[in-house]
Tab-separated table of C-alpha atoms in Angstrom:
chain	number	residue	atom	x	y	z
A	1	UNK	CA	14.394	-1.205	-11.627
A	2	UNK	CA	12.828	-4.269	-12.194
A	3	UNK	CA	10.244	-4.593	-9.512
A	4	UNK	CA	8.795	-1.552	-7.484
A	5	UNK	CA	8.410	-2.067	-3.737
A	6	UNK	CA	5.493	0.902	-2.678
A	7	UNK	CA	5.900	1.035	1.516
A	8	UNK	CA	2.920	1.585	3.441
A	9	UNK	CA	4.246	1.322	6.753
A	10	UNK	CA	3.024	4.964	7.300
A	11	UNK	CA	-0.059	4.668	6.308
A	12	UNK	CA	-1.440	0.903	7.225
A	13	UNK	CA	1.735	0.347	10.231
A	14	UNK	CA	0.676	3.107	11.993
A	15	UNK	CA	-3.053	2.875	11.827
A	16	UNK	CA	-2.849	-0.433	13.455
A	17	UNK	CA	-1.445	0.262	16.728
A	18	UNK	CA	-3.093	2.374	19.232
A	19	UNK	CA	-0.559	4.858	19.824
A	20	UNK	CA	0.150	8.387	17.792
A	21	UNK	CA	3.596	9.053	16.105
A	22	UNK	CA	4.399	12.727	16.238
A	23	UNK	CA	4.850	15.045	12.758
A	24	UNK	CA	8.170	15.377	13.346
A	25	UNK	CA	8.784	11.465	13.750
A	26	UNK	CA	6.989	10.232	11.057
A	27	UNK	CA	8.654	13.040	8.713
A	28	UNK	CA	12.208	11.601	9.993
A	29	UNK	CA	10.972	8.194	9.270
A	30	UNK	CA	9.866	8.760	5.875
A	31	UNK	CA	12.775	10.475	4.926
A	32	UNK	CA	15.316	7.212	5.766
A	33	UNK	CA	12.694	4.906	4.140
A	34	UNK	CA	13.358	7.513	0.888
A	35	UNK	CA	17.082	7.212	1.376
A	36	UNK	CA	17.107	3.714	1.390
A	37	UNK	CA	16.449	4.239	-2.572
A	38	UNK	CA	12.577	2.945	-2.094
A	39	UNK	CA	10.424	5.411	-5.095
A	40	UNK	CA	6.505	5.001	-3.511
A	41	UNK	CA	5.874	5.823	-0.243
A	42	UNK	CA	2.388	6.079	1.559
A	43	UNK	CA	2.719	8.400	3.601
A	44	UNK	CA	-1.079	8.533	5.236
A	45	UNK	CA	-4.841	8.249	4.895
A	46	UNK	CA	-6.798	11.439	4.850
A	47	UNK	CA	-9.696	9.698	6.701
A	48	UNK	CA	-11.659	11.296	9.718
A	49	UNK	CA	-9.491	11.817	13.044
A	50	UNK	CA	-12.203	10.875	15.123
A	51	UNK	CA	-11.762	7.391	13.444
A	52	UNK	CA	-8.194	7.341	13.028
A	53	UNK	CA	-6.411	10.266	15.512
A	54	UNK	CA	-2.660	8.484	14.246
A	55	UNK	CA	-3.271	10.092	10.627
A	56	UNK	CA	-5.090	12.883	11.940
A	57	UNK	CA	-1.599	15.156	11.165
A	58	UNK	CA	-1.315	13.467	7.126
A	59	UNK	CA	-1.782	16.929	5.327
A	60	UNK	CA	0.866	18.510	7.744
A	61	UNK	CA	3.071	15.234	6.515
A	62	UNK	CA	2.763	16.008	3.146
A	63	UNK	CA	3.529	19.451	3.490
A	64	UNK	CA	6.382	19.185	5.363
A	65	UNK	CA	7.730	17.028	3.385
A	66	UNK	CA	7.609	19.369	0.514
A	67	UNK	CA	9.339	22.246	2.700
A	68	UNK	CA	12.672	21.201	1.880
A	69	UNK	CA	13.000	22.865	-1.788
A	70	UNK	CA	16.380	22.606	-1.782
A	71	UNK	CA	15.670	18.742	-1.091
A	72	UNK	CA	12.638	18.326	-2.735
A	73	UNK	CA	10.770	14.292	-2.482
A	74	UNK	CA	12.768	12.105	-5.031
A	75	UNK	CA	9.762	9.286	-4.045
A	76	UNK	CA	6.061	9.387	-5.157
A	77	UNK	CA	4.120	10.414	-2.357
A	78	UNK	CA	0.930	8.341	-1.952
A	79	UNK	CA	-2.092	9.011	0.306
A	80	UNK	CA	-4.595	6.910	1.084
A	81	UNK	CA	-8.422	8.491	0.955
A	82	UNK	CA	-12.019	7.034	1.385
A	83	UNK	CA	-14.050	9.503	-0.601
A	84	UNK	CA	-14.158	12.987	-2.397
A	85	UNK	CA	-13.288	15.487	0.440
A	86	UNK	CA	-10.265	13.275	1.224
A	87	UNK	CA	-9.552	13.396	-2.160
A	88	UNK	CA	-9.529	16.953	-1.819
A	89	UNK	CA	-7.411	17.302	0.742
A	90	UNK	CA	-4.702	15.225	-0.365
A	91	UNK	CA	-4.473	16.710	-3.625
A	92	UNK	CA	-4.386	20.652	-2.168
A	93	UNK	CA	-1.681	18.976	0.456
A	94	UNK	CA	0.494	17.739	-2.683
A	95	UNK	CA	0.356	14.132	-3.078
A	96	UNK	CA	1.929	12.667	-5.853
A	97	UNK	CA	-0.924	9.977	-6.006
A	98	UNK	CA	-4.099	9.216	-3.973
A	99	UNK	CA	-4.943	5.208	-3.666
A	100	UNK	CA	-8.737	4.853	-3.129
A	101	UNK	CA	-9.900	1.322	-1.433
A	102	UNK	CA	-12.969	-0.007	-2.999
A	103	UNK	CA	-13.835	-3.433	-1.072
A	104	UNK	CA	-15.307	-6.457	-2.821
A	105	UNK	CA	-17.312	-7.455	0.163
A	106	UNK	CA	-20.281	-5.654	0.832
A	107	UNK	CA	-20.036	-5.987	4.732
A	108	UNK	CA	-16.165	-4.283	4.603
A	109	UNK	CA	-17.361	-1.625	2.830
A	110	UNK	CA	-20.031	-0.512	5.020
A	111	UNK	CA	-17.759	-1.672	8.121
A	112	UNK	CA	-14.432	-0.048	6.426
A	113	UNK	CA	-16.556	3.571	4.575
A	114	UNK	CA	-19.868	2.846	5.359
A	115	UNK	CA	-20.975	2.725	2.325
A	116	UNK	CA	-22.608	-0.286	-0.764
A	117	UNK	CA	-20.009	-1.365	-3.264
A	118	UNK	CA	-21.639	0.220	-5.935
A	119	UNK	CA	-21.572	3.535	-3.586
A	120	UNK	CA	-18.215	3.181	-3.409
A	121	UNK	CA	-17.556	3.021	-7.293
A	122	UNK	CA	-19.685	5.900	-7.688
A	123	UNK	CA	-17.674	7.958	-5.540
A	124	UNK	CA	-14.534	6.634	-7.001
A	125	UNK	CA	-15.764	7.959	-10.362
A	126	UNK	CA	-15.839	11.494	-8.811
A	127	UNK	CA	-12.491	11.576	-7.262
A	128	UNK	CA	-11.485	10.156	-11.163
A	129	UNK	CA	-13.740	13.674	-12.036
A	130	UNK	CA	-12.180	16.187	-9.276
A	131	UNK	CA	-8.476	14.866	-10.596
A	132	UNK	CA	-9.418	15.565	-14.322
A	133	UNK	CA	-10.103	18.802	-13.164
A	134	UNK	CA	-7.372	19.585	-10.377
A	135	UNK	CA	-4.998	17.181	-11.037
A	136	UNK	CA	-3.160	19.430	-13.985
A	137	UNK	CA	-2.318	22.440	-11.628
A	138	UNK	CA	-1.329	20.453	-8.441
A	139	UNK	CA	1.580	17.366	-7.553
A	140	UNK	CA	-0.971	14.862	-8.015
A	141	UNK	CA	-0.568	12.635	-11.559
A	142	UNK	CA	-3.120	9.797	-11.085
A	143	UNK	CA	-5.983	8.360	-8.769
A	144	UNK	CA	-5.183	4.520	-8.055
A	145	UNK	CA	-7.806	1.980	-6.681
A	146	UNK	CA	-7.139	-1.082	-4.417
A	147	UNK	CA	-9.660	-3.657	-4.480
A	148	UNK	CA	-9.645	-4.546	-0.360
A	149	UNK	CA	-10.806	-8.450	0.522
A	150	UNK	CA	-9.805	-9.465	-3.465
A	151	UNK	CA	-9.173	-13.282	-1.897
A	152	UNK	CA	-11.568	-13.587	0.776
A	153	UNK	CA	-13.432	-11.709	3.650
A	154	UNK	CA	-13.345	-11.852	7.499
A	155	UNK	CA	-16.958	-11.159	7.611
A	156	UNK	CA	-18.096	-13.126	4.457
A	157	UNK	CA	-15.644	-15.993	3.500
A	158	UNK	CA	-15.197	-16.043	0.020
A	159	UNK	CA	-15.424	-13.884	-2.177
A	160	UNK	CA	-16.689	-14.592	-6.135
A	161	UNK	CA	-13.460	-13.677	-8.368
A	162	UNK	CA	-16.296	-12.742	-11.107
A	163	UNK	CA	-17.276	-9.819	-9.190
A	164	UNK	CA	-13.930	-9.057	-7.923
A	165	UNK	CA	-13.108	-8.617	-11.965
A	166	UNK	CA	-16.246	-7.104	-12.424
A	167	UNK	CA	-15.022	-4.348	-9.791
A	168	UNK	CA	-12.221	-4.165	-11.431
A	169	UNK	CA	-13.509	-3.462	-14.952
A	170	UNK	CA	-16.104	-0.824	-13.147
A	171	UNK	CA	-13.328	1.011	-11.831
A	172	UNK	CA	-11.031	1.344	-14.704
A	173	UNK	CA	-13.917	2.942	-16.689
A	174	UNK	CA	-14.270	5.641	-14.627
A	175	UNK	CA	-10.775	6.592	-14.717
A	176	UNK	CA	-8.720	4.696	-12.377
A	177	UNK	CA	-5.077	5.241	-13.257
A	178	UNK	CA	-4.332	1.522	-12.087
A	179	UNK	CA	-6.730	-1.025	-10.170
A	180	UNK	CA	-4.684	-3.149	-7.975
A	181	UNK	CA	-5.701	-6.247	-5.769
A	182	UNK	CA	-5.461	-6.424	-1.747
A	183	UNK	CA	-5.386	-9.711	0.355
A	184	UNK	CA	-6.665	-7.690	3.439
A	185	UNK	CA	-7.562	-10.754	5.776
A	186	UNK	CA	-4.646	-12.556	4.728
A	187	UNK	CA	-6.904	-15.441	3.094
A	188	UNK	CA	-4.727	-15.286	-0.512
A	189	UNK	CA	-3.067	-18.680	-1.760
A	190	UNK	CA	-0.241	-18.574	-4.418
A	191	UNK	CA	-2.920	-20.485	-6.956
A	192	UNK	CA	-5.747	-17.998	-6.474
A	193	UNK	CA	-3.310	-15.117	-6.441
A	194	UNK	CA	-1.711	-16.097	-9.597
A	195	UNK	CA	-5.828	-17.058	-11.385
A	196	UNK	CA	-6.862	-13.923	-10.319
A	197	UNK	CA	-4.219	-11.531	-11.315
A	198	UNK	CA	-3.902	-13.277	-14.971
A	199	UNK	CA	-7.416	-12.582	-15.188
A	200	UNK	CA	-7.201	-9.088	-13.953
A	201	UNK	CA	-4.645	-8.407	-16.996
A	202	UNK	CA	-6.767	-9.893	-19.332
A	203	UNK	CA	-9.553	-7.875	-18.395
A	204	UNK	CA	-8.113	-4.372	-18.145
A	205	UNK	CA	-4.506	-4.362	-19.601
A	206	UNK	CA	-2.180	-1.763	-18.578
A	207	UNK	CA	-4.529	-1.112	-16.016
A	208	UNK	CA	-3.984	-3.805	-14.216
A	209	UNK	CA	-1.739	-2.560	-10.969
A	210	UNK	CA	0.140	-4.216	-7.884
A	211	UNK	CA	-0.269	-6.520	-4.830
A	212	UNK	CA	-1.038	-6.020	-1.429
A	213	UNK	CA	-0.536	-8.872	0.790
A	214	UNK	CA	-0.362	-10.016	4.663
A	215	UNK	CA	1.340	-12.473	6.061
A	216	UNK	CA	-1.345	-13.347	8.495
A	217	UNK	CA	-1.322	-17.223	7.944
A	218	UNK	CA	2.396	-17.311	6.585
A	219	UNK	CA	1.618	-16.730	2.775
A	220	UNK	CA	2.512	-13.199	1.558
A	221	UNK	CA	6.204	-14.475	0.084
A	222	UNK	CA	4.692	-17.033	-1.855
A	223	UNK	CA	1.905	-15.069	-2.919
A	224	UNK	CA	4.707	-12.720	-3.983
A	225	UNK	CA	6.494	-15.336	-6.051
A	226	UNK	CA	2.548	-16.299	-7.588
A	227	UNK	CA	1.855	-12.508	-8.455
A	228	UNK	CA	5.550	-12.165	-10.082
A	229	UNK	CA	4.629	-15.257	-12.117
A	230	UNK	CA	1.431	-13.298	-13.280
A	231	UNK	CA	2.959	-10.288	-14.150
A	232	UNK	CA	3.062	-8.371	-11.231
A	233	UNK	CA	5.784	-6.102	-10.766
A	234	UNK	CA	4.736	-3.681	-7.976
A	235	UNK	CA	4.196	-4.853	-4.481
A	236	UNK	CA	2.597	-3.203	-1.143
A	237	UNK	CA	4.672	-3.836	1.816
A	238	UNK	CA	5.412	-2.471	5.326
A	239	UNK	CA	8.762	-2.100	7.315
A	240	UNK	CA	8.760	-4.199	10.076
A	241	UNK	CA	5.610	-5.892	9.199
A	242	UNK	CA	3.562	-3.473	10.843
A	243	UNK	CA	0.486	-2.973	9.734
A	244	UNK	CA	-3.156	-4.396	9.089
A	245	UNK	CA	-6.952	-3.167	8.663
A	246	UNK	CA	-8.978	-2.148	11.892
A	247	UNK	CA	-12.037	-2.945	10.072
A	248	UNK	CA	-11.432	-6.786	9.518
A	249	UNK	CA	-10.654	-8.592	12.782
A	250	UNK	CA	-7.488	-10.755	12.666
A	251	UNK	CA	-5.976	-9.372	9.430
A	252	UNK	CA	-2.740	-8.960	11.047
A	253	UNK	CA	0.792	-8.514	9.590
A	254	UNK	CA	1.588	-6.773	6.072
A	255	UNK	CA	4.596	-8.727	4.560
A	256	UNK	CA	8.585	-7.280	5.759
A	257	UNK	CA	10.063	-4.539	3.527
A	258	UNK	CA	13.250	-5.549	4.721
A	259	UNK	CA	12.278	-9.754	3.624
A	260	UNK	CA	10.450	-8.823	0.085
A	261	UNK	CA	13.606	-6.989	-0.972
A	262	UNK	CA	15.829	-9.763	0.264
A	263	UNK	CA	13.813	-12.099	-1.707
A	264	UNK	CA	13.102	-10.350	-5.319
A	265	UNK	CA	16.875	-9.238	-5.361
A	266	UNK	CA	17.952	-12.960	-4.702
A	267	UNK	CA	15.697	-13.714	-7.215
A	268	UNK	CA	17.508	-11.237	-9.493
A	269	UNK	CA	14.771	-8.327	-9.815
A	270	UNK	CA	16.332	-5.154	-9.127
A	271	UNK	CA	14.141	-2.753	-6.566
A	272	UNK	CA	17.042	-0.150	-6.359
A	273	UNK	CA	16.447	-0.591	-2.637
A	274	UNK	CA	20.057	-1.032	-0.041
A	275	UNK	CA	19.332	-2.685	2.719
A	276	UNK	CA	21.620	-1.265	4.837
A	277	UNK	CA	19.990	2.004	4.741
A	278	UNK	CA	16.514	0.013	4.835
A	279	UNK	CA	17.949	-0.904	8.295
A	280	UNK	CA	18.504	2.553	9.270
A	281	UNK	CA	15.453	3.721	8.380
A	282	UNK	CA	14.066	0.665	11.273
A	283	UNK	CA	16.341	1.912	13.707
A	284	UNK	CA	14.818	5.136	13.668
A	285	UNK	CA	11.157	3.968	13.602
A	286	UNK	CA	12.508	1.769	17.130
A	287	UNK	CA	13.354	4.884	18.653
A	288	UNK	CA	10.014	6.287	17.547
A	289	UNK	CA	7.975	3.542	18.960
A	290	UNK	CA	9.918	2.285	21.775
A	291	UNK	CA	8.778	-1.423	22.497
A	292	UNK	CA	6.412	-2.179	19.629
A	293	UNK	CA	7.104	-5.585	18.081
A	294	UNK	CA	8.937	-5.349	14.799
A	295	UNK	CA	9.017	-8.435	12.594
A	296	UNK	CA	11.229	-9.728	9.748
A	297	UNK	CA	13.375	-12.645	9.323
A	298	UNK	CA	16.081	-10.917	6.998
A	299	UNK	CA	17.089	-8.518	10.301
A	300	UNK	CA	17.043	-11.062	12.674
A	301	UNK	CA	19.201	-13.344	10.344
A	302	UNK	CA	21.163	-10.624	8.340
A	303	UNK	CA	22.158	-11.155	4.863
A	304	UNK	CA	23.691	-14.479	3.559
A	305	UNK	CA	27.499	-14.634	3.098
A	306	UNK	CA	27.759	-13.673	-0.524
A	307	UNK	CA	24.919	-11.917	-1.183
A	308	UNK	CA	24.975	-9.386	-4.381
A	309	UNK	CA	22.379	-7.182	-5.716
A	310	UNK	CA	20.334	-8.024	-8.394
A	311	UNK	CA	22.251	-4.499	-10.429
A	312	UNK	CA	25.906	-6.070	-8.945
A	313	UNK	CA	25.281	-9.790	-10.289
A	314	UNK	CA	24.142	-8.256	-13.755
């Protein structure tokens, strides 16, 4: 593959809408989002269910999704977690990999963990510890971290790229497998996107992870194409579009699945992804949430006559 698509659709879709998905849904879900041929999934956050009931069930999830040795997860399980005991949970549950969001703008942080920054990097650093420690006799091979409001904040405006790279450096010394960037309130522009992730490469190397974008003001394609240009070659994204944070107001709309594998594949990048069984896998998350929207151009307009695969036009 050429370009890795990592769906978070479980984990950021369904913490944005007020209703609960059952175990048994989500587990059907996830397993015709695998089929489709997609290789990261994020499956949940293991975050308080007093603040978030919908991912109250994520350790059952995981484990569930293990049950089937005969059938055993051909896709990298990823969990999202805000501190150390999540950490520890996830791991014990199985993940493959946890993601850990560390926000460049000191108001989201204390809105999103309640905690500084600099807190937050310090407890990143003992998740990085706990993994050294656990990670060799568990399914867990790496701790990510996601820098959250990378291109601007709700709360704060903008936000200095020299301390988002600062972050970033931080981060990867304290053993972050990857460090990746997040447009979280949708504020990201192809230009900055493409400054900032050049920059990030420079800084940290192989380090240097994927993309998460929304499509709250119409820009997470291009920022796509901007990222691509800079080296990027994984991106976040979320069947149907659902998704968003609850802790910055108005950051609506991850970009489609179903459009960011139309697009890199047009473009020629192979993600290994079929979108007729990336259709399947929305008809079954419609039946699980009966009358919530669900966005993308590509399945309202179906493919264009003569379309190929990136693998087919090789």
């Amino acid at each position: 593959m050429d370009v890795t698509i990592s769906e978070v659709g479980p984990r950021d879709g369904l913490q944005s809408i007020e209703r609960t998905m059952s175990t048994t849904l989500k587990v059907a879900w996830i397993r015709a989002l695998a089929a489709s041929g997609l290789r990261e999934i994020e499956v949940g956050s293991f975050v308080s269910p007093r603040l978030l009931p919908q991912m109250a069930d994520c350790g059952d999830v995981v484990r569930a999704l293990h049950s089937d040795t005969e059938n055993p997860p051909a896709f990298d399980i990823l969990a999202l977690v805000p501190n150390l005991k999540g950490a520890e949970a996830a791991i014990a549950a199985g993940v493959t990999r946890v993601s850990v969001p560390i926000s460049a703008s000191e108001t989201h942080s204390r809105r999103n963990i309640n905690r500084t920054t600099d807190e937050a990097i310090a407890e990143f650093a003992r998740i990085c510890a706990h993994h050294r420690e656990h990670g060799g006799v568990s399914e867990c091979t790496g701790v990510e971290a996601g820098i959250s409001t990378a291109f601007g904040c709700t709360y704060e405006g903008v936000v200095d790229e020299d301390r988002v790279i600062d972050i970033a450096v931080k981060l990867a010394e304290a053993g972050a497998e990857s460090v990746g960037l997040s447009d979280t309130t949708g504020y990201a522009n192809p230009a900055q996107v493409k400054r900032l992730f050049t920059r990030l490469d420079a800084e940290i190397g192989e380090r240097a992870g994927g993309a998460h974008f929304h499509n709250t003001r119409g820009q997470g394609l291009a920022n796509v194409v901007a990222a691509l240009e800079a080296g990027v070659r994984t991106f976040d994204s979320s069947q149907a579009g659902l998704g968003g944070c609850p802790y910055a107001p108005g950051a609506s709309g991850n970009i489609v699945t179903e459009d960011l594998v139309f697009l890199l594949e047009a473009m020629g990048l192979d993600t290994g992804i079929r979108m007729d069984a990336l259709l399947a896998a929305r008809d079954v998350l419609r039946e699980a949430l009966p009358g919530e929207p669900l966005y993308g151009n590509v399945p309202d307009a179906g493919l264009p006559l003569g379309f190929r695969y990136a693998h087919e036009a090789a």
